[in-house]
Amino acid sequence: MLRRQIHACMLCSWVCPWLGACAGADAAPPDRRAEVVEPFEDEGEGERFLGEIALPLATIDGRRIGPTPLIPARIGASGQAVIVEFETTGLRGAKGKLGLLPPRGAARQEVAHDMPGQPADPRSEWVEITIEDDGPQRFELPPPGPRWHAEWAVVALELSRGRTLLSAVEGPRSEMLSDQTRSPGGRLILGLVPVEPRPTRVEALGLSSPDAITLDGVLDEPAWAGRPARLVHSRTGEPSTELDARLGGPSEVWFAWDEAHLYVAGSLPDPDLYAKHRERDQPLYRDEAFEVFIAGDNSGARYLEHQVSARNVKFDARFPKYRAGDEAWNGGWRSAVALDGELERRGGDRGWTVELAFSWAELCAETTVSCPPAPGQELRINVFRLDKPDRKRQVGLALSPTLEPDFHAWGNAAELILVEPGAGS
């Protein structure tokens, strides 16, 4: 049996190499450390975990979670349920919550003892359960949702009998609870299982009129009134909570289409509008820009890159092969921006919005996108936001994370589906 410790601040063995930072093993006292047991066997139907979780006068053993890897749900599809099985003694009548949590969210903890516990993570899935009788237990959890990009999922259990929280004294456990309080051993860690990487899937709303979009950068058309897609950390896909707070809110995008054009709109909060470049094809990517990559597939061949700044300066390039770009190419796409602030001052701004229009004729000539466009057609696309909050260090957000340090990586680029007018979800 392999055991790896996680201290109170991180799920170290799995999460710390990913985060690139973690305190030492002595960062928390022994009674505040937890263990995650590594799966020792993969039988296709799920993963089994050795080691008993001991509670006062009760135990949980024989844990199995599957099928693995877990598969995130998709837009328009419910996905496959996660089956969690274990055996109990001494827990008859206990009630509680069974949860599926992203590792970073499950690991996050405020370190000061006068602070609240773990912040809620919108990706977490919790269900109410009751242990009717001791012995074998079997429960179902929803699959990871469409916004899930974490490579692993933590399966956790919190139990009570009446008003008394049942805390583990041995085995994998944590003090962080789903109600944002904490109690040592109150969260039982049943296992850590892999999740299959899946790209973000988004829809482009079909427009019934060619005049439905007025390209002025102002997002006042009904096409942009629907639910937006929120940009996440460009490499990992983690929610950009801290950066969003610094910028003044989340960065969001929408998509629409008609017979002539594909449209992209973005809302980009920013307390300090910054756009020093003034000529087309200057290196916007070194400072602040809104980027859209478009292709017919994820092969990494025959794709287009488009960038626009808050000054409405454009950069574009076509790529017959992966990273073999032609920056001298100037596409016929159109852009418009609207500023809530001023470019020529430092700070005091609120952000900018942008509208882009790409002709299908050009997309089909330069990529493997097929014309004429039709409902149900799928493109591969990615949207990035580059920003310098302090005008020095650049940060990046993405529609779908690249999962590697390369904005030209196509393996996990978003899937864009063209839908009929009124059919969007």
PDB file of N, CA and C in Angstrom, residues 27-28 42 97 107 124 146 180 187 193 221 239 250 261 263 269 291 302 310-311 313 341 361 368 378 387 417:
ATOM      1  N   ALA A  27       4.614  21.786   7.901  1.00  0.00           N
ATOM      2  CA  ALA A  27       3.849  23.023   7.905  1.00  0.00           C
ATOM      3  C   ALA A  27       2.606  22.923   8.771  1.00  0.00           C
ATOM      4  N   ALA A  28       2.107  21.726   9.002  1.00  0.00           N
ATOM      5  CA  ALA A  28       0.939  21.532   9.840  1.00  0.00           C
ATOM      6  C   ALA A  28       1.253  20.492  10.894  1.00  0.00           C
ATOM      7  N   ASP A  42      -6.227  -1.019 -11.141  1.00  0.00           N
ATOM      8  CA  ASP A  42      -7.185  -0.467 -12.090  1.00  0.00           C
ATOM      9  C   ASP A  42      -7.745  -1.619 -12.904  1.00  0.00           C
ATOM     10  N   LYS A  97     -22.983  14.023   3.230  1.00  0.00           N
ATOM     11  CA  LYS A  97     -22.810  14.483   1.865  1.00  0.00           C
ATOM     12  C   LYS A  97     -21.621  13.778   1.236  1.00  0.00           C
ATOM     13  N   ALA A 107      -7.958  21.312  -1.925  1.00  0.00           N
ATOM     14  CA  ALA A 107      -6.736  21.570  -1.164  1.00  0.00           C
ATOM     15  C   ALA A 107      -6.694  22.962  -0.580  1.00  0.00           C
ATOM     16  N   SER A 124     -17.486  21.776  -7.866  1.00  0.00           N
ATOM     17  CA  SER A 124     -17.726  20.643  -6.971  1.00  0.00           C
ATOM     18  C   SER A 124     -19.159  20.139  -7.106  1.00  0.00           C
ATOM     19  N   PRO A 146     -19.192  20.502 -17.368  1.00  0.00           N
ATOM     20  CA  PRO A 146     -18.540  20.979 -18.595  1.00  0.00           C
ATOM     21  C   PRO A 146     -17.370  21.923 -18.347  1.00  0.00           C
ATOM     22  N   GLN A 180     -18.054  25.430   4.584  1.00  0.00           N
ATOM     23  CA  GLN A 180     -17.021  26.457   4.738  1.00  0.00           C
ATOM     24  C   GLN A 180     -16.604  26.660   6.198  1.00  0.00           C
ATOM     25  N   ARG A 187     -13.790  15.660   7.120  1.00  0.00           N
ATOM     26  CA  ARG A 187     -13.968  15.253   5.724  1.00  0.00           C
ATOM     27  C   ARG A 187     -13.146  13.995   5.481  1.00  0.00           C
ATOM     28  N   VAL A 193      -9.022  10.080  -8.186  1.00  0.00           N
ATOM     29  CA  VAL A 193      -9.089   9.316  -9.422  1.00  0.00           C
ATOM     30  C   VAL A 193      -8.856  10.221 -10.628  1.00  0.00           C
ATOM     31  N   GLU A 221     -26.778  43.821 -28.560  1.00  0.00           N
ATOM     32  CA  GLU A 221     -27.635  42.997 -29.404  1.00  0.00           C
ATOM     33  C   GLU A 221     -28.163  41.787 -28.622  1.00  0.00           C
ATOM     34  N   PRO A 239     -10.274  27.989 -12.444  1.00  0.00           N
ATOM     35  CA  PRO A 239     -10.953  29.290 -12.406  1.00  0.00           C
ATOM     36  C   PRO A 239      -9.979  30.406 -12.061  1.00  0.00           C
ATOM     37  N   PRO A 250     -15.041  38.746 -14.267  1.00  0.00           N
ATOM     38  CA  PRO A 250     -14.614  37.701 -15.198  1.00  0.00           C
ATOM     39  C   PRO A 250     -14.537  38.190 -16.633  1.00  0.00           C
ATOM     40  N   HIS A 261     -21.052  35.327 -41.902  1.00  0.00           N
ATOM     41  CA  HIS A 261     -20.002  35.570 -40.931  1.00  0.00           C
ATOM     42  C   HIS A 261     -20.111  34.694 -39.670  1.00  0.00           C
ATOM     43  N   TYR A 263     -19.269  35.401 -35.731  1.00  0.00           N
ATOM     44  CA  TYR A 263     -19.067  36.557 -34.857  1.00  0.00           C
ATOM     45  C   TYR A 263     -18.558  36.105 -33.484  1.00  0.00           C
ATOM     46  N   PRO A 269     -13.184  43.172 -18.385  1.00  0.00           N
ATOM     47  CA  PRO A 269     -12.969  44.159 -17.327  1.00  0.00           C
ATOM     48  C   PRO A 269     -11.485  44.497 -17.199  1.00  0.00           C
ATOM     49  N   GLU A 291      -7.347  37.543 -28.370  1.00  0.00           N
ATOM     50  CA  GLU A 291      -6.901  36.671 -29.459  1.00  0.00           C
ATOM     51  C   GLU A 291      -7.952  35.627 -29.797  1.00  0.00           C
ATOM     52  N   ARG A 302      -3.217  24.517 -40.997  1.00  0.00           N
ATOM     53  CA  ARG A 302      -4.191  25.396 -41.648  1.00  0.00           C
ATOM     54  C   ARG A 302      -5.115  26.046 -40.618  1.00  0.00           C
ATOM     55  N   ALA A 310      -7.150  47.080 -27.223  1.00  0.00           N
ATOM     56  CA  ALA A 310      -8.162  48.046 -26.800  1.00  0.00           C
ATOM     57  C   ALA A 310      -8.127  49.307 -27.656  1.00  0.00           C
ATOM     58  N   ARG A 311      -7.057  49.511 -28.410  1.00  0.00           N
ATOM     59  CA  ARG A 311      -6.980  50.635 -29.354  1.00  0.00           C
ATOM     60  C   ARG A 311      -7.539  50.243 -30.717  1.00  0.00           C
ATOM     61  N   VAL A 313      -6.239  48.145 -32.707  1.00  0.00           N
ATOM     62  CA  VAL A 313      -5.140  47.780 -33.603  1.00  0.00           C
ATOM     63  C   VAL A 313      -5.169  46.268 -33.778  1.00  0.00           C
ATOM     64  N   GLY A 341     -13.455  53.829 -20.251  1.00  0.00           N
ATOM     65  CA  GLY A 341     -12.247  54.402 -19.689  1.00  0.00           C
ATOM     66  C   GLY A 341     -11.460  55.138 -20.752  1.00  0.00           C
ATOM     67  N   ALA A 361     -16.244  32.906 -46.186  1.00  0.00           N
ATOM     68  CA  ALA A 361     -15.476  32.721 -47.419  1.00  0.00           C
ATOM     69  C   ALA A 361     -13.990  32.668 -47.115  1.00  0.00           C
ATOM     70  N   THR A 368      -9.545  24.338 -42.957  1.00  0.00           N
ATOM     71  CA  THR A 368     -10.330  23.186 -43.422  1.00  0.00           C
ATOM     72  C   THR A 368     -11.805  23.314 -43.056  1.00  0.00           C
ATOM     73  N   GLU A 378     -19.158  21.704 -36.714  1.00  0.00           N
ATOM     74  CA  GLU A 378     -18.222  21.910 -35.607  1.00  0.00           C
ATOM     75  C   GLU A 378     -16.915  22.496 -36.120  1.00  0.00           C
ATOM     76  N   ASP A 387      -3.048  40.054 -20.672  1.00  0.00           N
ATOM     77  CA  ASP A 387      -3.158  41.284 -19.913  1.00  0.00           C
ATOM     78  C   ASP A 387      -1.917  41.488 -19.055  1.00  0.00           C
ATOM     79  N   ILE A 417     -19.840  24.701 -31.798  1.00  0.00           N
ATOM     80  CA  ILE A 417     -20.942  24.093 -32.540  1.00  0.00           C
ATOM     81  C   ILE A 417     -21.876  25.183 -33.042  1.00  0.00           C
TER      82      ILE A 417
END
